[in-house]
mmCIF file of C-alpha atoms in Angstrom:
data_model
loop_
_atom_site.group_PDB
_atom_site.id
_atom_site.type_symbol
_atom_site.label_atom_id
_atom_site.label_comp_id
_atom_site.label_asym_id
_atom_site.label_seq_id
_atom_site.Cartn_x
_atom_site.Cartn_y
_atom_site.Cartn_z
ATOM 1 C CA UNK Z 1 28.998 -8.765 9.085
ATOM 2 C CA UNK Z 2 26.914 -10.893 6.758
ATOM 3 C CA UNK Z 3 24.624 -9.712 4.359
ATOM 4 C CA UNK Z 4 20.971 -8.418 5.811
ATOM 5 C CA UNK Z 5 18.083 -12.155 5.519
ATOM 6 C CA UNK Z 6 18.423 -13.780 1.927
ATOM 7 C CA UNK Z 7 14.550 -13.832 2.518
ATOM 8 C CA UNK Z 8 14.637 -9.797 2.616
ATOM 9 C CA UNK Z 9 15.762 -8.953 -1.332
ATOM 10 C CA UNK Z 10 13.071 -11.748 -2.126
ATOM 11 C CA UNK Z 11 10.450 -9.979 0.027
ATOM 12 C CA UNK Z 12 11.159 -7.047 -1.413
ATOM 13 C CA UNK Z 13 11.016 -8.054 -5.269
ATOM 14 C CA UNK Z 14 7.225 -10.164 -4.769
ATOM 15 C CA UNK Z 15 6.207 -7.073 -2.608
ATOM 16 C CA UNK Z 16 4.193 -5.521 -6.184
ATOM 17 C CA UNK Z 17 2.846 -8.303 -7.137
ATOM 18 C CA UNK Z 18 1.434 -10.212 -3.553
ATOM 19 C CA UNK Z 19 0.239 -6.704 -1.865
ATOM 20 C CA UNK Z 20 -3.797 -7.210 -1.366
ATOM 21 C CA UNK Z 21 -3.245 -10.646 -1.136
ATOM 22 C CA UNK Z 22 -4.752 -13.375 1.213
ATOM 23 C CA UNK Z 23 -4.183 -16.497 0.580
ATOM 24 C CA UNK Z 24 -4.716 -17.367 4.659
ATOM 25 C CA UNK Z 25 -6.706 -15.536 7.071
ATOM 26 C CA UNK Z 26 -4.993 -12.641 8.604
ATOM 27 C CA UNK Z 27 -5.342 -10.034 10.561
ATOM 28 C CA UNK Z 28 -8.117 -8.977 12.668
ATOM 29 C CA UNK Z 29 -7.897 -9.937 17.012
ATOM 30 C CA UNK Z 30 -4.186 -11.547 17.015
ATOM 31 C CA UNK Z 31 -5.957 -14.016 20.017
ATOM 32 C CA UNK Z 32 -7.787 -15.034 17.282
ATOM 33 C CA UNK Z 33 -5.414 -15.579 14.820
ATOM 34 C CA UNK Z 34 -3.755 -17.110 17.064
ATOM 35 C CA UNK Z 35 -6.613 -20.060 17.551
ATOM 36 C CA UNK Z 36 -6.669 -20.750 14.448
ATOM 37 C CA UNK Z 37 -2.606 -21.847 14.410
ATOM 38 C CA UNK Z 38 -3.451 -24.087 16.778
ATOM 39 C CA UNK Z 39 -6.696 -25.374 14.688
ATOM 40 C CA UNK Z 40 -3.997 -25.810 12.018
ATOM 41 C CA UNK Z 41 -1.537 -27.162 13.639
ATOM 42 C CA UNK Z 42 -3.202 -30.056 14.755
ATOM 43 C CA UNK Z 43 -5.360 -30.961 11.652
ATOM 44 C CA UNK Z 44 -1.666 -31.842 11.089
ATOM 45 C CA UNK Z 45 -1.008 -34.060 13.358
ATOM 46 C CA UNK Z 46 1.127 -31.886 15.260
ATOM 47 C CA UNK Z 47 1.649 -33.018 18.525
ATOM 48 C CA UNK Z 48 -0.424 -31.241 21.356
ATOM 49 C CA UNK Z 49 3.051 -30.530 23.531
ATOM 50 C CA UNK Z 50 4.613 -28.521 20.644
ATOM 51 C CA UNK Z 51 1.133 -26.407 19.299
ATOM 52 C CA UNK Z 52 1.036 -25.581 23.146
ATOM 53 C CA UNK Z 53 4.486 -24.664 23.144
ATOM 54 C CA UNK Z 54 4.731 -22.587 19.944
ATOM 55 C CA UNK Z 55 1.646 -21.197 20.388
ATOM 56 C CA UNK Z 56 2.225 -19.773 24.267
ATOM 57 C CA UNK Z 57 5.805 -18.493 22.167
ATOM 58 C CA UNK Z 58 3.931 -15.926 19.721
ATOM 59 C CA UNK Z 59 3.214 -12.772 19.926
ATOM 60 C CA UNK Z 60 3.790 -9.872 17.613
ATOM 61 C CA UNK Z 61 6.860 -7.975 16.847
ATOM 62 C CA UNK Z 62 7.424 -4.594 16.224
ATOM 63 C CA UNK Z 63 10.573 -4.525 15.455
ATOM 64 C CA UNK Z 64 9.800 -7.065 12.657
ATOM 65 C CA UNK Z 65 6.901 -4.757 10.978
ATOM 66 C CA UNK Z 66 9.741 -2.594 10.878
ATOM 67 C CA UNK Z 67 12.279 -4.563 9.472
ATOM 68 C CA UNK Z 68 9.318 -5.897 6.920
ATOM 69 C CA UNK Z 69 8.480 -2.097 6.643
ATOM 70 C CA UNK Z 70 11.964 -0.709 5.978
ATOM 71 C CA UNK Z 71 13.592 -3.455 3.416
ATOM 72 C CA UNK Z 72 16.996 -1.688 2.558
ATOM 73 C CA UNK Z 73 18.017 -3.493 -1.103
ATOM 74 C CA UNK Z 74 21.780 -3.538 -1.937
ATOM 75 C CA UNK Z 75 22.021 -0.304 -2.845
ATOM 76 C CA UNK Z 76 25.553 -0.752 -4.078
ATOM 77 C CA UNK Z 77 27.024 -1.306 -7.226
ATOM 78 C CA UNK Z 78 28.691 -4.959 -7.667
ATOM 79 C CA UNK Z 79 32.215 -3.584 -7.117
ATOM 80 C CA UNK Z 80 31.355 -2.265 -4.116
ATOM 81 C CA UNK Z 81 29.186 -4.950 -2.978
ATOM 82 C CA UNK Z 82 31.495 -7.495 -4.456
ATOM 83 C CA UNK Z 83 34.758 -5.691 -2.892
ATOM 84 C CA UNK Z 84 33.970 -5.341 0.746
ATOM 85 C CA UNK Z 85 32.154 -9.132 1.106
ATOM 86 C CA UNK Z 86 34.481 -10.929 -0.646
ATOM 87 C CA UNK Z 87 37.192 -9.917 1.528
ATOM 88 C CA UNK Z 88 39.652 -12.063 3.183
ATOM 89 C CA UNK Z 89 38.329 -12.785 6.327
ATOM 90 C CA UNK Z 90 36.204 -15.183 4.948
ATOM 91 C CA UNK Z 91 38.323 -16.455 1.766
ATOM 92 C CA UNK Z 92 40.474 -16.916 4.559
ATOM 93 C CA UNK Z 93 37.913 -19.140 6.974
ATOM 94 C CA UNK Z 94 36.460 -20.367 4.217
ATOM 95 C CA UNK Z 95 39.105 -21.844 2.863
ATOM 96 C CA UNK Z 96 39.772 -23.750 6.812
ATOM 97 C CA UNK Z 97 37.040 -24.760 7.004
ATOM 98 C CA UNK Z 98 36.189 -26.448 3.691
ATOM 99 C CA UNK Z 99 39.893 -28.767 4.771
ATOM 100 C CA UNK Z 100 38.386 -29.090 7.946
ATOM 101 C CA UNK Z 101 35.145 -29.962 7.117
ATOM 102 C CA UNK Z 102 36.181 -32.162 3.477
ATOM 103 C CA UNK Z 103 35.029 -35.873 4.658
ATOM 104 C CA UNK Z 104 31.117 -33.684 5.536
ATOM 105 C CA UNK Z 105 32.259 -31.792 2.260
ATOM 106 C CA UNK Z 106 33.126 -35.195 0.079
ATOM 107 C CA UNK Z 107 29.755 -37.219 1.811
ATOM 108 C CA UNK Z 108 27.073 -33.618 0.294
ATOM 109 C CA UNK Z 109 28.491 -33.978 -2.495
ATOM 110 C CA UNK Z 110 29.016 -37.336 -3.971
ATOM 111 C CA UNK Z 111 24.962 -37.370 -2.554
ATOM 112 C CA UNK Z 112 24.175 -34.229 -4.265
ATOM 113 C CA UNK Z 113 26.799 -33.060 -7.276
ATOM 114 C CA UNK Z 114 26.809 -29.189 -4.590
ATOM 115 C CA UNK Z 115 30.842 -28.661 -4.941
ATOM 116 C CA UNK Z 116 32.313 -28.300 -1.478
ATOM 117 C CA UNK Z 117 33.381 -24.294 -2.503
ATOM 118 C CA UNK Z 118 29.112 -23.551 -3.766
ATOM 119 C CA UNK Z 119 27.920 -23.959 -0.303
ATOM 120 C CA UNK Z 120 30.564 -22.587 1.626
ATOM 121 C CA UNK Z 121 29.876 -19.068 -0.630
ATOM 122 C CA UNK Z 122 26.431 -19.064 1.176
ATOM 123 C CA UNK Z 123 27.122 -20.272 3.910
ATOM 124 C CA UNK Z 124 30.156 -17.083 4.896
ATOM 125 C CA UNK Z 125 27.722 -14.784 3.442
ATOM 126 C CA UNK Z 126 25.557 -15.506 4.812
ATOM 127 C CA UNK Z 127 26.685 -16.090 8.880
ATOM 128 C CA UNK Z 128 30.717 -15.833 8.124
ATOM 129 C CA UNK Z 129 30.316 -19.416 9.038
ATOM 130 C CA UNK Z 130 28.293 -19.104 12.051
ATOM 131 C CA UNK Z 131 29.026 -16.792 13.711
ATOM 132 C CA UNK Z 132 26.633 -14.764 13.317
ATOM 133 C CA UNK Z 133 22.839 -16.415 13.265
ATOM 134 C CA UNK Z 134 20.707 -13.618 14.001
ATOM 135 C CA UNK Z 135 19.150 -13.035 17.364
ATOM 136 C CA UNK Z 136 15.298 -12.660 16.473
ATOM 137 C CA UNK Z 137 12.618 -15.473 18.065
ATOM 138 C CA UNK Z 138 11.694 -16.887 14.996
ATOM 139 C CA UNK Z 139 8.208 -17.776 16.195
ATOM 140 C CA UNK Z 140 7.445 -14.322 17.199
ATOM 141 C CA UNK Z 141 8.650 -13.158 13.773
ATOM 142 C CA UNK Z 142 6.318 -15.435 11.663
ATOM 143 C CA UNK Z 143 3.630 -15.141 13.496
ATOM 144 C CA UNK Z 144 3.924 -11.642 12.873
ATOM 145 C CA UNK Z 145 4.319 -11.627 9.547
ATOM 146 C CA UNK Z 146 1.997 -14.252 8.531
ATOM 147 C CA UNK Z 147 -1.430 -12.035 10.844
ATOM 148 C CA UNK Z 148 -0.254 -9.159 8.667
ATOM 149 C CA UNK Z 149 -2.454 -9.391 5.961
ATOM 150 C CA UNK Z 150 0.574 -7.969 3.355
ATOM 151 C CA UNK Z 151 1.784 -12.042 2.876
ATOM 152 C CA UNK Z 152 0.132 -14.286 4.629
ATOM 153 C CA UNK Z 153 -0.153 -16.717 1.411
ATOM 154 C CA UNK Z 154 4.039 -16.691 3.026
ATOM 155 C CA UNK Z 155 4.454 -16.969 5.833
ATOM 156 C CA UNK Z 156 1.770 -18.251 7.255
ATOM 157 C CA UNK Z 157 3.519 -21.818 5.510
ATOM 158 C CA UNK Z 158 6.785 -21.313 7.132
ATOM 159 C CA UNK Z 159 5.017 -20.608 10.744
ATOM 160 C CA UNK Z 160 3.364 -24.003 10.598
ATOM 161 C CA UNK Z 161 6.580 -25.526 9.630
ATOM 162 C CA UNK Z 162 8.179 -23.463 12.639
ATOM 163 C CA UNK Z 163 5.864 -25.502 14.474
ATOM 164 C CA UNK Z 164 6.555 -28.624 13.676
ATOM 165 C CA UNK Z 165 10.292 -28.071 13.980
ATOM 166 C CA UNK Z 166 9.444 -27.391 17.944
ATOM 167 C CA UNK Z 167 7.220 -30.593 16.997
ATOM 168 C CA UNK Z 168 9.906 -33.382 15.438
ATOM 169 C CA UNK Z 169 12.947 -31.924 18.751
ATOM 170 C CA UNK Z 170 14.905 -30.283 16.410
ATOM 171 C CA UNK Z 171 14.838 -26.778 18.178
ATOM 172 C CA UNK Z 172 12.995 -25.241 21.405
ATOM 173 C CA UNK Z 173 10.758 -22.525 21.146
ATOM 174 C CA UNK Z 174 13.751 -20.791 22.593
ATOM 175 C CA UNK Z 175 16.297 -22.029 20.477
ATOM 176 C CA UNK Z 176 15.057 -20.844 17.617
ATOM 177 C CA UNK Z 177 16.657 -17.196 16.919
ATOM 178 C CA UNK Z 178 18.019 -16.344 13.372
ATOM 179 C CA UNK Z 179 16.620 -13.734 11.222
ATOM 180 C CA UNK Z 180 13.897 -10.932 11.448
ATOM 181 C CA UNK Z 181 12.481 -12.998 7.943
ATOM 182 C CA UNK Z 182 12.337 -16.147 9.390
ATOM 183 C CA UNK Z 183 15.215 -17.687 8.496
ATOM 184 C CA UNK Z 184 17.239 -19.517 10.794
ATOM 185 C CA UNK Z 185 21.128 -21.701 11.377
ATOM 186 C CA UNK Z 186 23.949 -21.058 9.353
ATOM 187 C CA UNK Z 187 22.542 -21.002 6.038
ATOM 188 C CA UNK Z 188 18.898 -19.224 7.139
ATOM 189 C CA UNK Z 189 16.677 -21.638 5.700
ATOM 190 C CA UNK Z 190 13.217 -20.832 6.135
ATOM 191 C CA UNK Z 191 11.653 -23.624 8.259
ATOM 192 C CA UNK Z 192 9.718 -25.362 5.250
ATOM 193 C CA UNK Z 193 13.154 -25.683 4.180
ATOM 194 C CA UNK Z 194 14.307 -26.395 7.685
ATOM 195 C CA UNK Z 195 11.693 -29.441 7.601
ATOM 196 C CA UNK Z 196 12.067 -30.225 4.371
ATOM 197 C CA UNK Z 197 15.443 -30.850 3.372
ATOM 198 C CA UNK Z 198 16.438 -31.068 7.805
ATOM 199 C CA UNK Z 199 19.368 -33.953 7.560
ATOM 200 C CA UNK Z 200 20.961 -35.519 10.729
ATOM 201 C CA UNK Z 201 24.701 -35.618 8.847
ATOM 202 C CA UNK Z 202 26.356 -36.011 12.350
ATOM 203 C CA UNK Z 203 23.680 -38.826 14.146
ATOM 204 C CA UNK Z 204 23.291 -37.214 17.376
ATOM 205 C CA UNK Z 205 19.413 -37.403 17.378
ATOM 206 C CA UNK Z 206 18.389 -34.224 15.579
ATOM 207 C CA UNK Z 207 18.228 -31.700 12.779
ATOM 208 C CA UNK Z 208 20.630 -28.412 14.599
ATOM 209 C CA UNK Z 209 21.037 -26.605 11.993
ATOM 210 C CA UNK Z 210 22.486 -23.450 13.937
ATOM 211 C CA UNK Z 211 25.195 -25.444 16.165
ATOM 212 C CA UNK Z 212 25.702 -28.876 13.766
ATOM 213 C CA UNK Z 213 27.728 -27.931 11.028
ATOM 214 C CA UNK Z 214 27.364 -31.814 9.486
ATOM 215 C CA UNK Z 215 24.036 -31.012 9.185
ATOM 216 C CA UNK Z 216 24.382 -26.926 8.103
ATOM 217 C CA UNK Z 217 26.662 -28.753 4.766
ATOM 218 C CA UNK Z 218 24.771 -31.829 4.109
ATOM 219 C CA UNK Z 219 20.976 -29.833 4.562
ATOM 220 C CA UNK Z 220 21.558 -26.614 2.112
ATOM 221 C CA UNK Z 221 23.446 -29.476 -0.334
ATOM 222 C CA UNK Z 222 20.075 -31.150 -0.616
ATOM 223 C CA UNK Z 223 17.731 -27.785 -0.929
ATOM 224 C CA UNK Z 224 21.120 -26.712 -3.670
ATOM 225 C CA UNK Z 225 20.393 -29.587 -5.002
ATOM 226 C CA UNK Z 226 16.842 -29.304 -5.099
ATOM 227 C CA UNK Z 227 16.685 -25.582 -7.119
ATOM 228 C CA UNK Z 228 17.564 -27.976 -10.056
ATOM 229 C CA UNK Z 229 21.528 -27.365 -9.499
ATOM 230 C CA UNK Z 230 23.084 -30.030 -12.370
ATOM 231 C CA UNK Z 231 26.269 -31.890 -11.331
ATOM 232 C CA UNK Z 232 29.808 -31.376 -12.252
ATOM 233 C CA UNK Z 233 29.443 -28.662 -14.298
ATOM 234 C CA UNK Z 234 29.959 -24.529 -14.235
ATOM 235 C CA UNK Z 235 28.373 -21.726 -12.624
ATOM 236 C CA UNK Z 236 30.272 -18.218 -13.598
ATOM 237 C CA UNK Z 237 33.506 -17.458 -15.159
ATOM 238 C CA UNK Z 238 34.951 -14.099 -15.087
ATOM 239 C CA UNK Z 239 36.006 -13.657 -18.867
ATOM 240 C CA UNK Z 240 37.484 -11.077 -21.469
ATOM 241 C CA UNK Z 241 35.294 -9.519 -23.970
ATOM 242 C CA UNK Z 242 36.643 -7.495 -26.963
ATOM 243 C CA UNK Z 243 35.861 -3.890 -27.500
ATOM 244 C CA UNK Z 244 33.998 -4.522 -30.904
ATOM 245 C CA UNK Z 245 31.397 -6.871 -28.985
ATOM 246 C CA UNK Z 246 27.947 -6.991 -30.152
ATOM 247 C CA UNK Z 247 27.403 -5.398 -26.019
ATOM 248 C CA UNK Z 248 23.238 -5.647 -27.110
ATOM 249 C CA UNK Z 249 23.988 -9.381 -26.470
ATOM 250 C CA UNK Z 250 25.272 -8.821 -22.766
ATOM 251 C CA UNK Z 251 22.503 -10.261 -20.563
ATOM 252 C CA UNK Z 252 20.940 -12.573 -18.464
ATOM 253 C CA UNK Z 253 18.094 -13.292 -20.427
ATOM 254 C CA UNK Z 254 19.948 -14.190 -23.373
ATOM 255 C CA UNK Z 255 21.260 -17.411 -23.248
ATOM 256 C CA UNK Z 256 23.661 -18.811 -25.446
ATOM 257 C CA UNK Z 257 26.330 -21.904 -26.376
ATOM 258 C CA UNK Z 258 30.196 -21.137 -25.723
ATOM 259 C CA UNK Z 259 30.829 -21.210 -28.409
ATOM 260 C CA UNK Z 260 29.301 -18.447 -29.699
ATOM 261 C CA UNK Z 261 31.413 -16.005 -27.500
ATOM 262 C CA UNK Z 262 34.152 -17.757 -28.193
ATOM 263 C CA UNK Z 263 33.560 -17.100 -31.655
ATOM 264 C CA UNK Z 264 33.152 -13.293 -30.882
ATOM 265 C CA UNK Z 265 36.020 -13.460 -29.356
ATOM 266 C CA UNK Z 266 34.841 -13.514 -25.779
ATOM 267 C CA UNK Z 267 37.949 -15.846 -23.784
ATOM 268 C CA UNK Z 268 38.781 -16.276 -19.915
ATOM 269 C CA UNK Z 269 40.288 -13.838 -18.350
ATOM 270 C CA UNK Z 270 44.096 -15.569 -18.686
ATOM 271 C CA UNK Z 271 42.928 -15.340 -22.514
ATOM 272 C CA UNK Z 272 43.019 -18.460 -22.719
ATOM 273 C CA UNK Z 273 40.165 -19.988 -25.678
ATOM 274 C CA UNK Z 274 36.957 -20.429 -23.782
ATOM 275 C CA UNK Z 275 35.751 -24.100 -24.624
ATOM 276 C CA UNK Z 276 34.243 -24.118 -27.937
ATOM 277 C CA UNK Z 277 30.537 -26.191 -26.637
ATOM 278 C CA UNK Z 278 26.830 -26.475 -26.736
ATOM 279 C CA UNK Z 279 26.724 -25.109 -22.697
ATOM 280 C CA UNK Z 280 24.276 -22.583 -22.333
ATOM 281 C CA UNK Z 281 25.626 -19.095 -21.137
ATOM 282 C CA UNK Z 282 24.750 -16.338 -20.716
ATOM 283 C CA UNK Z 283 27.674 -12.442 -20.766
ATOM 284 C CA UNK Z 284 27.101 -10.649 -17.568
ATOM 285 C CA UNK Z 285 28.359 -7.228 -17.604
ATOM 286 C CA UNK Z 286 27.488 -6.455 -13.829
ATOM 287 C CA UNK Z 287 28.960 -2.515 -14.448
ATOM 288 C CA UNK Z 288 29.079 -2.598 -18.564
ATOM 289 C CA UNK Z 289 31.485 -2.612 -21.290
ATOM 290 C CA UNK Z 290 34.659 -1.219 -19.151
ATOM 291 C CA UNK Z 291 34.016 -3.726 -15.742
ATOM 292 C CA UNK Z 292 34.307 -6.760 -15.139
ATOM 293 C CA UNK Z 293 32.602 -9.714 -16.928
ATOM 294 C CA UNK Z 294 31.426 -13.363 -15.978
ATOM 295 C CA UNK Z 295 30.435 -16.035 -18.326
ATOM 296 C CA UNK Z 296 27.149 -17.638 -16.013
ATOM 297 C CA UNK Z 297 25.907 -21.456 -16.584
ATOM 298 C CA UNK Z 298 22.724 -23.258 -16.052
ATOM 299 C CA UNK Z 299 24.286 -23.524 -12.182
ATOM 300 C CA UNK Z 300 23.588 -19.765 -11.687
ATOM 301 C CA UNK Z 301 20.206 -19.113 -11.813
ATOM 302 C CA UNK Z 302 20.807 -21.540 -8.035
ATOM 303 C CA UNK Z 303 22.292 -18.815 -6.961
ATOM 304 C CA UNK Z 304 18.634 -16.449 -8.004
ATOM 305 C CA UNK Z 305 16.961 -18.510 -6.592
ATOM 306 C CA UNK Z 306 18.620 -18.755 -3.579
ATOM 307 C CA UNK Z 307 18.179 -14.499 -3.382
ATOM 308 C CA UNK Z 308 16.512 -12.936 -6.622
ATOM 309 C CA UNK Z 309 18.993 -10.132 -5.936
ATOM 310 C CA UNK Z 310 21.780 -10.382 -9.592
ATOM 311 C CA UNK Z 311 24.181 -8.160 -6.655
ATOM 312 C CA UNK Z 312 23.962 -10.756 -4.382
ATOM 313 C CA UNK Z 313 23.759 -13.905 -6.291
ATOM 314 C CA UNK Z 314 27.201 -12.743 -8.679
ATOM 315 C CA UNK Z 315 28.772 -12.050 -5.519
ATOM 316 C CA UNK Z 316 27.955 -15.021 -3.891
ATOM 317 C CA UNK Z 317 28.967 -17.485 -7.025
ATOM 318 C CA UNK Z 318 31.742 -15.343 -7.433
ATOM 319 C CA UNK Z 319 33.170 -15.708 -3.810
ATOM 320 C CA UNK Z 320 32.604 -19.029 -3.920
ATOM 321 C CA UNK Z 321 35.363 -19.108 -7.400
ATOM 322 C CA UNK Z 322 37.262 -17.437 -5.798
ATOM 323 C CA UNK Z 323 36.835 -20.438 -3.216
ATOM 324 C CA UNK Z 324 37.192 -23.055 -5.505
ATOM 325 C CA UNK Z 325 41.173 -21.705 -6.614
ATOM 326 C CA UNK Z 326 40.084 -18.203 -9.248
ATOM 327 C CA UNK Z 327 41.849 -15.156 -9.461
ATOM 328 C CA UNK Z 328 40.337 -12.288 -8.571
ATOM 329 C CA UNK Z 329 38.322 -10.141 -10.870
ATOM 330 C CA UNK Z 330 39.670 -7.298 -12.898
ATOM 331 C CA UNK Z 331 37.774 -5.065 -12.200
ATOM 332 C CA UNK Z 332 37.892 -2.966 -14.722
ATOM 333 C CA UNK Z 333 37.409 0.986 -15.270
ATOM 334 C CA UNK Z 334 33.601 1.356 -14.878
ATOM 335 C CA UNK Z 335 31.480 4.374 -15.022
ATOM 336 C CA UNK Z 336 30.242 5.356 -11.841
ATOM 337 C CA UNK Z 337 26.775 4.454 -11.359
ATOM 338 C CA UNK Z 338 24.316 6.972 -10.249
ATOM 339 C CA UNK Z 339 23.025 7.035 -7.415
ATOM 340 C CA UNK Z 340 20.212 6.033 -5.962
ATOM 341 C CA UNK Z 341 17.855 9.438 -6.766
ATOM 342 C CA UNK Z 342 19.449 9.086 -10.251
ATOM 343 C CA UNK Z 343 18.769 6.064 -10.811
ATOM 344 C CA UNK Z 344 14.893 6.599 -10.136
ATOM 345 C CA UNK Z 345 15.147 9.741 -11.554
ATOM 346 C CA UNK Z 346 16.379 7.015 -14.699
ATOM 347 C CA UNK Z 347 13.586 4.408 -14.194
ATOM 348 C CA UNK Z 348 10.728 7.759 -13.873
ATOM 349 C CA UNK Z 349 12.182 8.802 -17.386
ATOM 350 C CA UNK Z 350 12.236 5.040 -18.744
ATOM 351 C CA UNK Z 351 8.970 4.718 -17.747
ATOM 352 C CA UNK Z 352 7.811 7.907 -19.500
ATOM 353 C CA UNK Z 353 8.995 6.222 -22.882
ATOM 354 C CA UNK Z 354 7.082 3.853 -22.156
ATOM 355 C CA UNK Z 355 9.487 0.645 -20.570
ATOM 356 C CA UNK Z 356 8.503 -1.454 -18.146
ATOM 357 C CA UNK Z 357 11.382 -1.338 -15.511
ATOM 358 C CA UNK Z 358 9.506 -3.513 -12.809
ATOM 359 C CA UNK Z 359 8.575 -0.618 -10.135
ATOM 360 C CA UNK Z 360 10.517 3.031 -9.181
ATOM 361 C CA UNK Z 361 12.514 1.954 -6.550
ATOM 362 C CA UNK Z 362 15.989 2.677 -7.735
ATOM 363 C CA UNK Z 363 16.998 -1.595 -8.145
ATOM 364 C CA UNK Z 364 19.264 -2.118 -11.463
ATOM 365 C CA UNK Z 365 17.146 -5.391 -11.829
ATOM 366 C CA UNK Z 366 16.784 -7.463 -15.340
ATOM 367 C CA UNK Z 367 13.833 -5.239 -16.566
ATOM 368 C CA UNK Z 368 15.740 -1.841 -15.865
ATOM 369 C CA UNK Z 369 19.019 -3.073 -17.520
ATOM 370 C CA UNK Z 370 16.562 -3.845 -20.361
ATOM 371 C CA UNK Z 371 15.068 -0.308 -21.144
ATOM 372 C CA UNK Z 372 18.161 0.896 -20.933
ATOM 373 C CA UNK Z 373 19.285 -1.433 -24.047
ATOM 374 C CA UNK Z 374 16.475 -0.610 -25.860
ATOM 375 C CA UNK Z 375 17.236 3.236 -25.320
ATOM 376 C CA UNK Z 376 21.119 2.524 -25.649
ATOM 377 C CA UNK Z 377 20.089 1.249 -29.181
ATOM 378 C CA UNK Z 378 18.012 4.272 -29.691
ATOM 379 C CA UNK Z 379 20.344 7.161 -29.018
ATOM 380 C CA UNK Z 380 23.592 5.297 -30.992
ATOM 381 C CA UNK Z 381 25.018 4.029 -27.604
ATOM 382 C CA UNK Z 382 26.676 0.586 -26.550
ATOM 383 C CA UNK Z 383 24.049 -0.976 -25.323
ATOM 384 C CA UNK Z 384 25.493 -2.733 -22.578
ATOM 385 C CA UNK Z 385 22.379 -1.737 -19.927
ATOM 386 C CA UNK Z 386 24.838 0.469 -17.395
ATOM 387 C CA UNK Z 387 22.925 3.540 -16.728
ATOM 388 C CA UNK Z 388 25.029 5.942 -16.637
ATOM 389 C CA UNK Z 389 25.042 10.033 -15.539
ATOM 390 C CA UNK Z 390 25.512 10.234 -19.843
ATOM 391 C CA UNK Z 391 22.355 8.206 -20.044
ATOM 392 C CA UNK Z 392 20.254 10.026 -17.841
ATOM 393 C CA UNK Z 393 21.334 13.465 -19.217
ATOM 394 C CA UNK Z 394 20.651 11.935 -23.086
ATOM 395 C CA UNK Z 395 16.902 10.753 -22.051
#
């Protein structure tokens, strides 16, 4: 099974900052709301026939509201999640698809700089290479979320873009199905992304990101390139870290030249030396100093732009390295992860000590990890940012 809609985690992490915001008209009588949508779409140049067809398909979907209110963020630790998601099945079919569509992938990389393995990692995780696209009707879903006053400034633009997709003849309202938050197609792009980057790579006269694989690959490559992909550069590499490493320097926010890590004894996973250059690098320890270790490079930021969850982003980037030929990472022997309730209890203790953890939600994000490192340093523990039962007890 693919992961949850990629927009869901972004929404969860943005909820606190967007609560109460209503940059666009929302709420009230739904038919009055639809009349406003109709008027805006016509004012933006959409055809009368497309607007009529799209608006006729819009209605409130209670299941969408339920999904929005009950979003689950990745509760598993990285080892559990990555082991499940980077499966033998996905590796096998990912490599087969890279070979099957080699000509398309070569054209995409020549034009955008994005390698096949990177695109295939998202393709596999999002929909199992197009096998599981989602069955929520997109126009009702987006109308529901745009009418709801929780985050209309995020959803109304996508609703208008969905009408544009109909107007361009890419998909009919009935064909437009996907995830509950409005993502469409084999790599789950949102309507604004669909419109902006959609490319008719197979030359059949329309951009169909549900069925036309060539369109999917080129469109996805262009979208990734727009996020700042740096041609010819790495994104992630598994490494081996010595026991005497200064663990407080292992943080996603701590960017240092790769040569610094080489000087501190960090090597490639096979023991060979790192390059001694000035490529900005960050050491990521998703499960602390006794678990797997990675150097993340500037291109890793594109994974975080795609999905703000570190668990998802690191999994997708690791998956891409495997598709590109890397060996499985050594998972090590990390201290057991805390349960959701234990993580919330830890976050409360950190807040009580004056730390900003970004919300008591059970999510081990960068704010929580930074607070953990500070408390580990205060307590004389190795400051690797990994919350453990020992730390919870010490607090």
